[in-house]
PDB file of N, CA and C in Angstrom:
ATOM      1  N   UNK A   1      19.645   3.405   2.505  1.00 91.00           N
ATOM      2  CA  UNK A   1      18.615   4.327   2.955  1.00 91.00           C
ATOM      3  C   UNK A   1      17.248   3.698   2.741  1.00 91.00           C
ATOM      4  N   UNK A   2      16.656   3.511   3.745  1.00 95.00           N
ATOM      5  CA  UNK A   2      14.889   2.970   3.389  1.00 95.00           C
ATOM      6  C   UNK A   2      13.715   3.851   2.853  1.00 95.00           C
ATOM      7  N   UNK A   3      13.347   3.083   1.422  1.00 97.00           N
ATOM      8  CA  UNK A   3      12.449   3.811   1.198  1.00 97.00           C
ATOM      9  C   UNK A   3      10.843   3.814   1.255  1.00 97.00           C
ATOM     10  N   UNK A   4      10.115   4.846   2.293  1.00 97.00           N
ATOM     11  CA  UNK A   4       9.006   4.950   2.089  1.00 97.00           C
ATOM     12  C   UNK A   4       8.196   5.011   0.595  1.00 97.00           C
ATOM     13  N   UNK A   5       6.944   3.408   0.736  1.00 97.00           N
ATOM     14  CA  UNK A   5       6.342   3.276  -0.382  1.00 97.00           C
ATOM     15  C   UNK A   5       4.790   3.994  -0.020  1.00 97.00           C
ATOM     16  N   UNK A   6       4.419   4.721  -0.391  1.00 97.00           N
ATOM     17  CA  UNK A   6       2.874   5.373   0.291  1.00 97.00           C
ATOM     18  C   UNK A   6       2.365   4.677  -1.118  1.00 97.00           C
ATOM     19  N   UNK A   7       0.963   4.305  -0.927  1.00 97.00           N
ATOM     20  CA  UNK A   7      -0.292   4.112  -1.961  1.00 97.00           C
ATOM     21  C   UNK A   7      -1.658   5.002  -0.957  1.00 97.00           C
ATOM     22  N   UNK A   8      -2.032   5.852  -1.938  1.00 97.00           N
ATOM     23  CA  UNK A   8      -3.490   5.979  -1.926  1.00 97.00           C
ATOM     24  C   UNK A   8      -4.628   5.374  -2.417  1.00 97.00           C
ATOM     25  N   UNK A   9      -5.545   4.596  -2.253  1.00 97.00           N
ATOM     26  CA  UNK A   9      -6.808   3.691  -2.613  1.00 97.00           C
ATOM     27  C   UNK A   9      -8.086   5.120  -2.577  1.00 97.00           C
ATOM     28  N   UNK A  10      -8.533   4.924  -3.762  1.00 97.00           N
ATOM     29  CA  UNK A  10     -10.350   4.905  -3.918  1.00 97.00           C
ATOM     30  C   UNK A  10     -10.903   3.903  -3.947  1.00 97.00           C
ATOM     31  N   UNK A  11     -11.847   3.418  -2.761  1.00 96.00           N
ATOM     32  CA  UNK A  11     -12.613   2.301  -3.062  1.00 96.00           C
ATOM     33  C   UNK A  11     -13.665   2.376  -3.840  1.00 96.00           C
ATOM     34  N   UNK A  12     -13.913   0.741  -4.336  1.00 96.00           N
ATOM     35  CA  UNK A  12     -15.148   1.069  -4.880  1.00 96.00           C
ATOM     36  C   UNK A  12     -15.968   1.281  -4.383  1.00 96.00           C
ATOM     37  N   UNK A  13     -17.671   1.688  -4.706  1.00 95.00           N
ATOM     38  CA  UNK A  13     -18.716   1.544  -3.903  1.00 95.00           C
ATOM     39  C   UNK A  13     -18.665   0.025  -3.386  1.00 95.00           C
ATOM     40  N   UNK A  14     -19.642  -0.113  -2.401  1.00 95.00           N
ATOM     41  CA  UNK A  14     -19.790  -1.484  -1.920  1.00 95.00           C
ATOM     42  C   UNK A  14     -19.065  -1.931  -1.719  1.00 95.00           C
ATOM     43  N   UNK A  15     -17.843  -1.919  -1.406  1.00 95.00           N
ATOM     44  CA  UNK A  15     -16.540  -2.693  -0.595  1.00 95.00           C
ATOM     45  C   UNK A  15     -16.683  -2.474   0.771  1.00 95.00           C
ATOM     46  N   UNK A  16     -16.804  -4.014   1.021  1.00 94.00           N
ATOM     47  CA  UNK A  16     -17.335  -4.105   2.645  1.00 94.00           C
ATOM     48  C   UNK A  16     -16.503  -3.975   3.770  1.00 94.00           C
ATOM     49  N   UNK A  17     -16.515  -4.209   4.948  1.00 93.00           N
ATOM     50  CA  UNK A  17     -15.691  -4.057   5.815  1.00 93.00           C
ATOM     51  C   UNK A  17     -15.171  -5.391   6.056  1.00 93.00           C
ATOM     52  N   UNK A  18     -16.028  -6.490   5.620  1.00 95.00           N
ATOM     53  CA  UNK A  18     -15.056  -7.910   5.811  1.00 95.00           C
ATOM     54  C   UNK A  18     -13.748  -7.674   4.370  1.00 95.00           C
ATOM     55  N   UNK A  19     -14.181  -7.358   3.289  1.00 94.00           N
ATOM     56  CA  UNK A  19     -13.086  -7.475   2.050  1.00 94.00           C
ATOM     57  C   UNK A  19     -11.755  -6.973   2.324  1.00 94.00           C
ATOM     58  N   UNK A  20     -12.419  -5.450   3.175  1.00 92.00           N
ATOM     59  CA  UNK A  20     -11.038  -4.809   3.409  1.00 92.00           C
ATOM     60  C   UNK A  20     -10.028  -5.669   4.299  1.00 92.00           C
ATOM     61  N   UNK A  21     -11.220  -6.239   5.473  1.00 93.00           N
ATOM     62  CA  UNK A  21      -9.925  -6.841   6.520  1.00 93.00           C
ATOM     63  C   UNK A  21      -9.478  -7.974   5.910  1.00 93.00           C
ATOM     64  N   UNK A  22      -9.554  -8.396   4.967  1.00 94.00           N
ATOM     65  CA  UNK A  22      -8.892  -9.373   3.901  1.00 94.00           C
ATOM     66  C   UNK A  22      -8.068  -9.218   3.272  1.00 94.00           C
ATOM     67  N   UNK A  23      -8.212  -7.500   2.628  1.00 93.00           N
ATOM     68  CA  UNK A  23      -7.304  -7.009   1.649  1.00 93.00           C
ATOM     69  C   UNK A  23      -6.019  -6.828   2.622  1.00 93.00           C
ATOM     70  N   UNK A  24      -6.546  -6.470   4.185  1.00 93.00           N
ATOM     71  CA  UNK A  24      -5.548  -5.812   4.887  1.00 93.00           C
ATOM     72  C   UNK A  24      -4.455  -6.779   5.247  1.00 93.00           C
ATOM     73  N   UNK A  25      -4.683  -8.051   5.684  1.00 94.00           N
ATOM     74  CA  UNK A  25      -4.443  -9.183   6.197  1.00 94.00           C
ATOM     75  C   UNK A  25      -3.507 -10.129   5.124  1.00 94.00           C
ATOM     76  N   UNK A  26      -3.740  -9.885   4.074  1.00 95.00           N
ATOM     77  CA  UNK A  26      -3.312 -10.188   2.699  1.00 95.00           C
ATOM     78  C   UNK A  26      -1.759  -9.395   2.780  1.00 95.00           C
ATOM     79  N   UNK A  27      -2.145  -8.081   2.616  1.00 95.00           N
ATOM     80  CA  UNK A  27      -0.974  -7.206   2.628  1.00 95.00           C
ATOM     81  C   UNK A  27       0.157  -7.041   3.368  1.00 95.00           C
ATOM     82  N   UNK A  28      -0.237  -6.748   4.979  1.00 95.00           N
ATOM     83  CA  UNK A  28       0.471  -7.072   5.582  1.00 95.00           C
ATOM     84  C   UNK A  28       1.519  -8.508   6.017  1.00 95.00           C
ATOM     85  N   UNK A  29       0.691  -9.447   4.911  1.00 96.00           N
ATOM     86  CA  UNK A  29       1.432 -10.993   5.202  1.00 96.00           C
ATOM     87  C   UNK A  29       2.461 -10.869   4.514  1.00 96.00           C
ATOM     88  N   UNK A  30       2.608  -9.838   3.079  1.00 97.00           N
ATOM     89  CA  UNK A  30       3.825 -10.031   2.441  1.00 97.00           C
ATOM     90  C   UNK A  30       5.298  -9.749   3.720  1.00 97.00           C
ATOM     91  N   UNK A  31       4.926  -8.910   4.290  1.00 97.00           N
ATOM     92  CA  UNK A  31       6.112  -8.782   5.199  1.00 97.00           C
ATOM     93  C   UNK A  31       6.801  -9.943   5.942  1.00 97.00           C
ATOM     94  N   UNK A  32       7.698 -10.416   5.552  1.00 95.00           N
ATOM     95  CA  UNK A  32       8.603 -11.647   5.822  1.00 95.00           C
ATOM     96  C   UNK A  32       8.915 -12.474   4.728  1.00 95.00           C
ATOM     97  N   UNK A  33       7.718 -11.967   3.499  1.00 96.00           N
ATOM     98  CA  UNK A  33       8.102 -13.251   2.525  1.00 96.00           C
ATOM     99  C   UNK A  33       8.662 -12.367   0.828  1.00 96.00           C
ATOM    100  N   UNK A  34       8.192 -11.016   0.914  1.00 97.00           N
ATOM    101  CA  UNK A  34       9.512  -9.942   0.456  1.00 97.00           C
ATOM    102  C   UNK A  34      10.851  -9.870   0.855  1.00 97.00           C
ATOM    103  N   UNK A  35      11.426  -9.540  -0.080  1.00 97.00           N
ATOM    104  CA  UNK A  35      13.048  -9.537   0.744  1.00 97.00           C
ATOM    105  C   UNK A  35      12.929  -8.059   0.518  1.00 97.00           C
ATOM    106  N   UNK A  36      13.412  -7.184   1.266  1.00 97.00           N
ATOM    107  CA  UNK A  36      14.063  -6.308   1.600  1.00 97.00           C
ATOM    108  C   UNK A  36      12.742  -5.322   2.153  1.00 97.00           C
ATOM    109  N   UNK A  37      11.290  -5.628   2.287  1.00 98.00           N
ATOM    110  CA  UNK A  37       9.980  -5.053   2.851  1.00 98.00           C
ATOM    111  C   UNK A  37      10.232  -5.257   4.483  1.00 98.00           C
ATOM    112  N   UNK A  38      10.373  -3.825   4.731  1.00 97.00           N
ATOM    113  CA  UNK A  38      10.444  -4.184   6.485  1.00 97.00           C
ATOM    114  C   UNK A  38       9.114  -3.769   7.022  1.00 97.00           C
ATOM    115  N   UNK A  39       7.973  -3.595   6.924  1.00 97.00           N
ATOM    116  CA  UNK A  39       6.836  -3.015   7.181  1.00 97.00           C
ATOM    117  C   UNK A  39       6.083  -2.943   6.270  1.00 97.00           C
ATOM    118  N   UNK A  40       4.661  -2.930   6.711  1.00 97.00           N
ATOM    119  CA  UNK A  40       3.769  -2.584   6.058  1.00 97.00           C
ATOM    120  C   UNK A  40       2.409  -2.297   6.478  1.00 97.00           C
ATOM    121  N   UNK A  41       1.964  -1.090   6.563  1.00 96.00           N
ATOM    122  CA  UNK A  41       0.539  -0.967   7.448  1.00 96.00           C
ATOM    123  C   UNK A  41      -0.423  -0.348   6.434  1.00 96.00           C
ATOM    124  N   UNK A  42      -1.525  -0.343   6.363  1.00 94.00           N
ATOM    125  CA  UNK A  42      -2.909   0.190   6.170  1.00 94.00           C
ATOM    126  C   UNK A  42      -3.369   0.911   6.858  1.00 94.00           C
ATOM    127  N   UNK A  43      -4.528   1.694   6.811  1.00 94.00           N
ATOM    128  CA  UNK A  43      -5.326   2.363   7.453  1.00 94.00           C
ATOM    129  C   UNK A  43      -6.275   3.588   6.284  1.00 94.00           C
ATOM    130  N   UNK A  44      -7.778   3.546   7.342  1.00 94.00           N
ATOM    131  CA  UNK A  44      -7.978   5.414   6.359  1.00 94.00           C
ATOM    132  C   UNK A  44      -7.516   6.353   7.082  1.00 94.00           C
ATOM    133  N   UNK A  45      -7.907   7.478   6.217  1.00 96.00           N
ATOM    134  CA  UNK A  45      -7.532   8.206   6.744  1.00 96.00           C
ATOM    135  C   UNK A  45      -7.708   9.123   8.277  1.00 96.00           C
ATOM    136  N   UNK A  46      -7.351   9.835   9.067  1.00 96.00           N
ATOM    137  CA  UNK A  46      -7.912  10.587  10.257  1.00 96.00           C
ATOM    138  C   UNK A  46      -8.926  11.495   9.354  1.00 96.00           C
ATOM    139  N   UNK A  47     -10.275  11.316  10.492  1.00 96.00           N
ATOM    140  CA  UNK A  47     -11.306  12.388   9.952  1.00 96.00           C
ATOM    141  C   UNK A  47     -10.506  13.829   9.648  1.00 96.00           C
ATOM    142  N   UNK A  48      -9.551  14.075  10.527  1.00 97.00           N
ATOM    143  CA  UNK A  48      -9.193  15.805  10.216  1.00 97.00           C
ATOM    144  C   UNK A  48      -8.711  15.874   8.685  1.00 97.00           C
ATOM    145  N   UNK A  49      -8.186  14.800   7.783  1.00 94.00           N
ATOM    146  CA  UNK A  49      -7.593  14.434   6.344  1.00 94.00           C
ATOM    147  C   UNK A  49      -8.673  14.353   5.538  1.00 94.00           C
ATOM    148  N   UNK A  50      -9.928  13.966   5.650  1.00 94.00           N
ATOM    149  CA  UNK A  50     -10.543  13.714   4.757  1.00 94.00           C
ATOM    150  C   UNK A  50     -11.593  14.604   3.674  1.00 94.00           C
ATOM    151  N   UNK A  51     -11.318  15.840   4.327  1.00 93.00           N
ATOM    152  CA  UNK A  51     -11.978  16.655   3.061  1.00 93.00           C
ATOM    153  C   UNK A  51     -10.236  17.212   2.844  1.00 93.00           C
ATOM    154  N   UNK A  52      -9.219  16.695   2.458  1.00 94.00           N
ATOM    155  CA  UNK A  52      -8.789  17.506   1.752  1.00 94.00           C
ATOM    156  C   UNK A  52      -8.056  15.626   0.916  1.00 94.00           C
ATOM    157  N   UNK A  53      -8.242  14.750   1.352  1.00 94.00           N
ATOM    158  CA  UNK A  53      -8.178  13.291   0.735  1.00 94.00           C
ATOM    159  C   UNK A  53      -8.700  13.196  -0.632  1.00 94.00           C
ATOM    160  N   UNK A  54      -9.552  14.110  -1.060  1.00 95.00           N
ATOM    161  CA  UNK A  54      -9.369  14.138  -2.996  1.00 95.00           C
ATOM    162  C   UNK A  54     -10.398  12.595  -2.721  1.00 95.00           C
ATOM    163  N   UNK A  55     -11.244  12.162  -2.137  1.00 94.00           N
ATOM    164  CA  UNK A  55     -11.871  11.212  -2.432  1.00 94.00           C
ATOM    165  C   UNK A  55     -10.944   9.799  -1.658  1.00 94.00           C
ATOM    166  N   UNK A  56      -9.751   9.916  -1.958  1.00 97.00           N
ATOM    167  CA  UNK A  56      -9.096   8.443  -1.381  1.00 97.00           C
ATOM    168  C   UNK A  56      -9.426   8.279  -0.098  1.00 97.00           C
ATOM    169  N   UNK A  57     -10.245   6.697  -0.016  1.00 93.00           N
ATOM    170  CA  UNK A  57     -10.187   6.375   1.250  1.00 93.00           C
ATOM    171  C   UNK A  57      -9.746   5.533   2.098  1.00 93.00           C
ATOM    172  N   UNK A  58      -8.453   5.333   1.422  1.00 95.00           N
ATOM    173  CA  UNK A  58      -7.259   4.140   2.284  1.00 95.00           C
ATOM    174  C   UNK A  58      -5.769   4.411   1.844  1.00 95.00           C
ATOM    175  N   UNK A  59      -5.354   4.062   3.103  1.00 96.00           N
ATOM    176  CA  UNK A  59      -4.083   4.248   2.882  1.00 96.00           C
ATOM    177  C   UNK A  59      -3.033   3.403   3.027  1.00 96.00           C
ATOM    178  N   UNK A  60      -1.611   3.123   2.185  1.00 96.00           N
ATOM    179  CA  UNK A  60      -0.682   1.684   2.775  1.00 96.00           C
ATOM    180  C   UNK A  60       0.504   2.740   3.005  1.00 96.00           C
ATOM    181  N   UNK A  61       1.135   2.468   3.622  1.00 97.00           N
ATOM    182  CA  UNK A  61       3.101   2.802   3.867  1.00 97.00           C
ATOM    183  C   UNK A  61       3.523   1.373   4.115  1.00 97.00           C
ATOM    184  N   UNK A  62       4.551   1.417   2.979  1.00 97.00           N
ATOM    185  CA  UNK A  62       5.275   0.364   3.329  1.00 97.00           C
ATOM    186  C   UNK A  62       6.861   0.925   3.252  1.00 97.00           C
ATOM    187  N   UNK A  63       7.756  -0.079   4.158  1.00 97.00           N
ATOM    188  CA  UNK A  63       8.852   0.805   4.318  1.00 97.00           C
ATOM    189  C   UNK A  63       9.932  -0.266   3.739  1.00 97.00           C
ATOM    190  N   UNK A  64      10.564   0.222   2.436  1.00 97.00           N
ATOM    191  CA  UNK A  64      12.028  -1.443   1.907  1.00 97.00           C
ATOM    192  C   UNK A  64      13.674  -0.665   2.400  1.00 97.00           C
ATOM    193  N   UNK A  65      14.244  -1.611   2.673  1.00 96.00           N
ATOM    194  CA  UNK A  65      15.687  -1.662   3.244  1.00 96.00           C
ATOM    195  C   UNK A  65      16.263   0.027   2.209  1.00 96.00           C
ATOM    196  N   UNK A  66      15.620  -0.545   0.644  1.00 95.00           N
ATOM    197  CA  UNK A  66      16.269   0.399  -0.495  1.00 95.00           C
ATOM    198  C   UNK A  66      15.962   0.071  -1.487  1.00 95.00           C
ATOM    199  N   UNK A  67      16.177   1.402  -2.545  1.00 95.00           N
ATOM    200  CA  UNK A  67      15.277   1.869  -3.368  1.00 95.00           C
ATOM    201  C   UNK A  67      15.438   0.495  -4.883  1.00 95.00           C
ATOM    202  N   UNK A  68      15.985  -0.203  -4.343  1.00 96.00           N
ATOM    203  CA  UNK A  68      16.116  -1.584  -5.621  1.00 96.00           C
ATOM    204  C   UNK A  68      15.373  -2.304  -5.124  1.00 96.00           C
ATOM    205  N   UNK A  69      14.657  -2.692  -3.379  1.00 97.00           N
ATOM    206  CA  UNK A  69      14.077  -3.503  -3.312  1.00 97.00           C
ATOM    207  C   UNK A  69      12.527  -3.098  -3.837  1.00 97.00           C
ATOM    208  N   UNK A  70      11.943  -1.846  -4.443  1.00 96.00           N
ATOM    209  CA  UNK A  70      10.784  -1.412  -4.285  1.00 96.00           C
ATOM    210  C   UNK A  70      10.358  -2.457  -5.962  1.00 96.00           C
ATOM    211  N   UNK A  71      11.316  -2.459  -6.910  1.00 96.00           N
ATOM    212  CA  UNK A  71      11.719  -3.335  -8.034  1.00 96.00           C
ATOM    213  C   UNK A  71      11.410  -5.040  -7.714  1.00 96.00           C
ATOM    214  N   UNK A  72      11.901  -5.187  -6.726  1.00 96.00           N
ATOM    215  CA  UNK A  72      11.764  -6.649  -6.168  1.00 96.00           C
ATOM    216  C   UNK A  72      10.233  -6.792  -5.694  1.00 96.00           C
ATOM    217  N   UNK A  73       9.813  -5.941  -5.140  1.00 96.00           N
ATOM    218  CA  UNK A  73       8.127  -5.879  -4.195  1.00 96.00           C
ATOM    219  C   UNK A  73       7.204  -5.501  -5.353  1.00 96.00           C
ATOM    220  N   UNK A  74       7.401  -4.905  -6.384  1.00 96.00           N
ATOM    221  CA  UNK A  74       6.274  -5.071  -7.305  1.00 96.00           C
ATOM    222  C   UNK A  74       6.153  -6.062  -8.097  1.00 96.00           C
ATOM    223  N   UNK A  75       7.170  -6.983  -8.545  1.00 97.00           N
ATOM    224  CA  UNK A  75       7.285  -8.290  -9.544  1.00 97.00           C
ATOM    225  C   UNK A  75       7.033  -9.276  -8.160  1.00 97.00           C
ATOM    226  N   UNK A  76       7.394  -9.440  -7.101  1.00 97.00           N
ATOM    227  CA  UNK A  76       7.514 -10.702  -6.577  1.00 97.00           C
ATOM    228  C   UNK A  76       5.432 -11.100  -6.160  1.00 97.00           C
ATOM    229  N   UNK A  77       5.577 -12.501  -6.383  1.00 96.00           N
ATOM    230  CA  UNK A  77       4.234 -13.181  -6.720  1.00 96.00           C
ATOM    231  C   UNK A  77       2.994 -12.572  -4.952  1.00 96.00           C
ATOM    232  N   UNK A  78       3.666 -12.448  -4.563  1.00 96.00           N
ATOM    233  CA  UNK A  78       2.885 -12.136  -3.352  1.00 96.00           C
ATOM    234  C   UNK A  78       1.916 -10.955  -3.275  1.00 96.00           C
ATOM    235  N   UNK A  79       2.751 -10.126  -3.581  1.00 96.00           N
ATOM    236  CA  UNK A  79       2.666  -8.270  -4.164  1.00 96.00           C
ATOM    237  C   UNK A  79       1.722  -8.601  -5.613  1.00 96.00           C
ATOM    238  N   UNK A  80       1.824  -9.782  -6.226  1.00 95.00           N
ATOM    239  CA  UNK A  80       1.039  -9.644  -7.439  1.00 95.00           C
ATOM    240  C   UNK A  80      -0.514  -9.938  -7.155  1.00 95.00           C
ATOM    241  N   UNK A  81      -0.290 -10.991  -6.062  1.00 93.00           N
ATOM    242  CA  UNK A  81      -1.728 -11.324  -5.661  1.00 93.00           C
ATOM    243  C   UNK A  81      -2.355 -10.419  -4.995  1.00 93.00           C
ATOM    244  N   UNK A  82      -1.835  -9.643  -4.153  1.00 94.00           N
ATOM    245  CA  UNK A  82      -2.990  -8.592  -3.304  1.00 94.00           C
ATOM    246  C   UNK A  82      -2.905  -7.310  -4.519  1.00 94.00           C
ATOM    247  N   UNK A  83      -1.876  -7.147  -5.606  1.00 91.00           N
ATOM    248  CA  UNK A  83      -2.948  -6.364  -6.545  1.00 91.00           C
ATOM    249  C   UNK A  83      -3.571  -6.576  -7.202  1.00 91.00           C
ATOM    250  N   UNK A  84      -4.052  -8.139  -7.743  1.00 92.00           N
ATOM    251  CA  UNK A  84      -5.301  -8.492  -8.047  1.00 92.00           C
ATOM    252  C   UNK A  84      -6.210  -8.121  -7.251  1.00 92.00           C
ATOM    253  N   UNK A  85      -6.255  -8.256  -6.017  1.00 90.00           N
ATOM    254  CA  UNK A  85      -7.074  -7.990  -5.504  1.00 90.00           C
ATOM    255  C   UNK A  85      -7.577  -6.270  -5.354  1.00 90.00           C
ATOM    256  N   UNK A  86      -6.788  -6.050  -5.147  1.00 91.00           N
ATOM    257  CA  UNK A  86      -6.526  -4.104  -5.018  1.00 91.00           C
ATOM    258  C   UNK A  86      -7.731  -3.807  -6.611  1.00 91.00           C
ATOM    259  N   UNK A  87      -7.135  -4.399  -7.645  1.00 92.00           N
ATOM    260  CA  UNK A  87      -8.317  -3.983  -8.847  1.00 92.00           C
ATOM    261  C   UNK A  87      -9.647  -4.813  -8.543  1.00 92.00           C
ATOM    262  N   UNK A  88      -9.984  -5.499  -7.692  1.00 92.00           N
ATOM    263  CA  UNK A  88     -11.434  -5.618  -7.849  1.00 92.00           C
ATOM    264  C   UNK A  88     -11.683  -5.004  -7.124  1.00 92.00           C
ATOM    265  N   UNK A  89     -11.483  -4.367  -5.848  1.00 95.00           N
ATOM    266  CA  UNK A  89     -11.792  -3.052  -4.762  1.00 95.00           C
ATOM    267  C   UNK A  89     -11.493  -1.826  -5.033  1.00 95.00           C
ATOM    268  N   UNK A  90     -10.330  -1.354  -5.710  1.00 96.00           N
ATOM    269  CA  UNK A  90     -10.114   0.025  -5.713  1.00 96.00           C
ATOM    270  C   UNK A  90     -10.644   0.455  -7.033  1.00 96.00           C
ATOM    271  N   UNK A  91     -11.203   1.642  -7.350  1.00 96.00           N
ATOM    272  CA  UNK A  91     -11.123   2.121  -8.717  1.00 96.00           C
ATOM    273  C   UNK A  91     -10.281   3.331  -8.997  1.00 96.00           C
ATOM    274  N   UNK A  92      -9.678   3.509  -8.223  1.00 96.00           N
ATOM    275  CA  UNK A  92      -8.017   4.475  -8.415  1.00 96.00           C
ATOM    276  C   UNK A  92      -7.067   4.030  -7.363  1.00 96.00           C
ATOM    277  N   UNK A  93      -5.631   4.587  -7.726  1.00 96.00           N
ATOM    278  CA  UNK A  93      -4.533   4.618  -6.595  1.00 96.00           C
ATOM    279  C   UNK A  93      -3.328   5.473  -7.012  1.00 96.00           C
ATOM    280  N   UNK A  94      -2.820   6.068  -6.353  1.00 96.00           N
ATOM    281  CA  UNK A  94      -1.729   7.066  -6.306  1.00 96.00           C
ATOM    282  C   UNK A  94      -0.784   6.306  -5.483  1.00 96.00           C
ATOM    283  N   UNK A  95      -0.078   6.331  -6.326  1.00 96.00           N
ATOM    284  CA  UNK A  95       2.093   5.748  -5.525  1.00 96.00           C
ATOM    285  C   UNK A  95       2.749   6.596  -5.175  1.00 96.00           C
ATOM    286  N   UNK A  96       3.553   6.427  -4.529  1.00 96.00           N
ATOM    287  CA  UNK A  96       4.809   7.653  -4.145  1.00 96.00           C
ATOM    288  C   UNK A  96       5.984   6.751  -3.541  1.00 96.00           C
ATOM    289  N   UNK A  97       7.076   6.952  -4.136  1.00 97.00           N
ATOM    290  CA  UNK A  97       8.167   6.335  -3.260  1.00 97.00           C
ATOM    291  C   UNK A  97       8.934   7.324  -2.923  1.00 97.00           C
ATOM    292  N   UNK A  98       9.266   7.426  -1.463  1.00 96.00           N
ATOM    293  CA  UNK A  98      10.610   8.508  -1.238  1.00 96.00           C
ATOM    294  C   UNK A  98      11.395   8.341  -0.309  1.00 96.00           C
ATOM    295  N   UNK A  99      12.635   8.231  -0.253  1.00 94.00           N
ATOM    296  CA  UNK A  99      14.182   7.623   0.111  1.00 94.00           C
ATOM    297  C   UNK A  99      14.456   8.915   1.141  1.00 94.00           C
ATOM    298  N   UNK A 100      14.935   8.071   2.180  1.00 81.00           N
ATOM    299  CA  UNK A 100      15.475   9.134   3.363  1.00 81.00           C
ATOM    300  C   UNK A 100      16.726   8.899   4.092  1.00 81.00           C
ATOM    301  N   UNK A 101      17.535   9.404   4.551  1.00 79.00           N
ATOM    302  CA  UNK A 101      18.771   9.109   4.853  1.00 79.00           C
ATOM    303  C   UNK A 101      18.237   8.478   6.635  1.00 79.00           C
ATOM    304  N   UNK A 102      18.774   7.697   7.193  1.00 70.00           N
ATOM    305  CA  UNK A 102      18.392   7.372   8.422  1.00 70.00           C
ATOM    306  C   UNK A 102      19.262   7.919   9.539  1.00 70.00           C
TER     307      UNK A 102
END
């Protein structure tokens, strides 16, 4: 069963629009070099979301084969480097993983 990984981002102030398309570009590269990460997109939110967004103003879904690979995508070195990066841009984030039958 694949499980949806959601993250919510607060950016910091002053995080530009070149950093993000860096952060974004970064992120999305893990896909192929994770094993079991079949997707992965970014975005903010739709204006109609954002007064009830609690402040977060970005969003990731990433989607793994199953719920052991989400174990594999937080230790593997790739995933470690764009959350270095994630702490010099974000100053919060909210996780959620949730498993769906297909």
């Amino acid at each position: 069963m694949p499980v949806y990984h959601v993250v919510l981002f607060r950016l910091k102030q002053g995080v530009t629009p070149a950093q993000l398309a860096n952060w974004t570009k970064i992120s999305q590269a893990m896909v192929g070099q994770i094993p079991g990460l079949r997707s992965l997109k970014t975005n903010p939110p739709l204006p109609i979301s954002v007064p009830r967004a609690k402040g977060f103003d970005m969003g990731l879904v990433a989607i793994l084969d199953k719920k052991e690979d989400v174990a594999v995508y937080a230790a593997h070195p790739a995933h470690l480097e764009v959350h270095k990066l994630r702490e010099e841009l974000c100053e919060d984030t909210l996780a959620y993983d949730l498993e769906f039958e297909e």
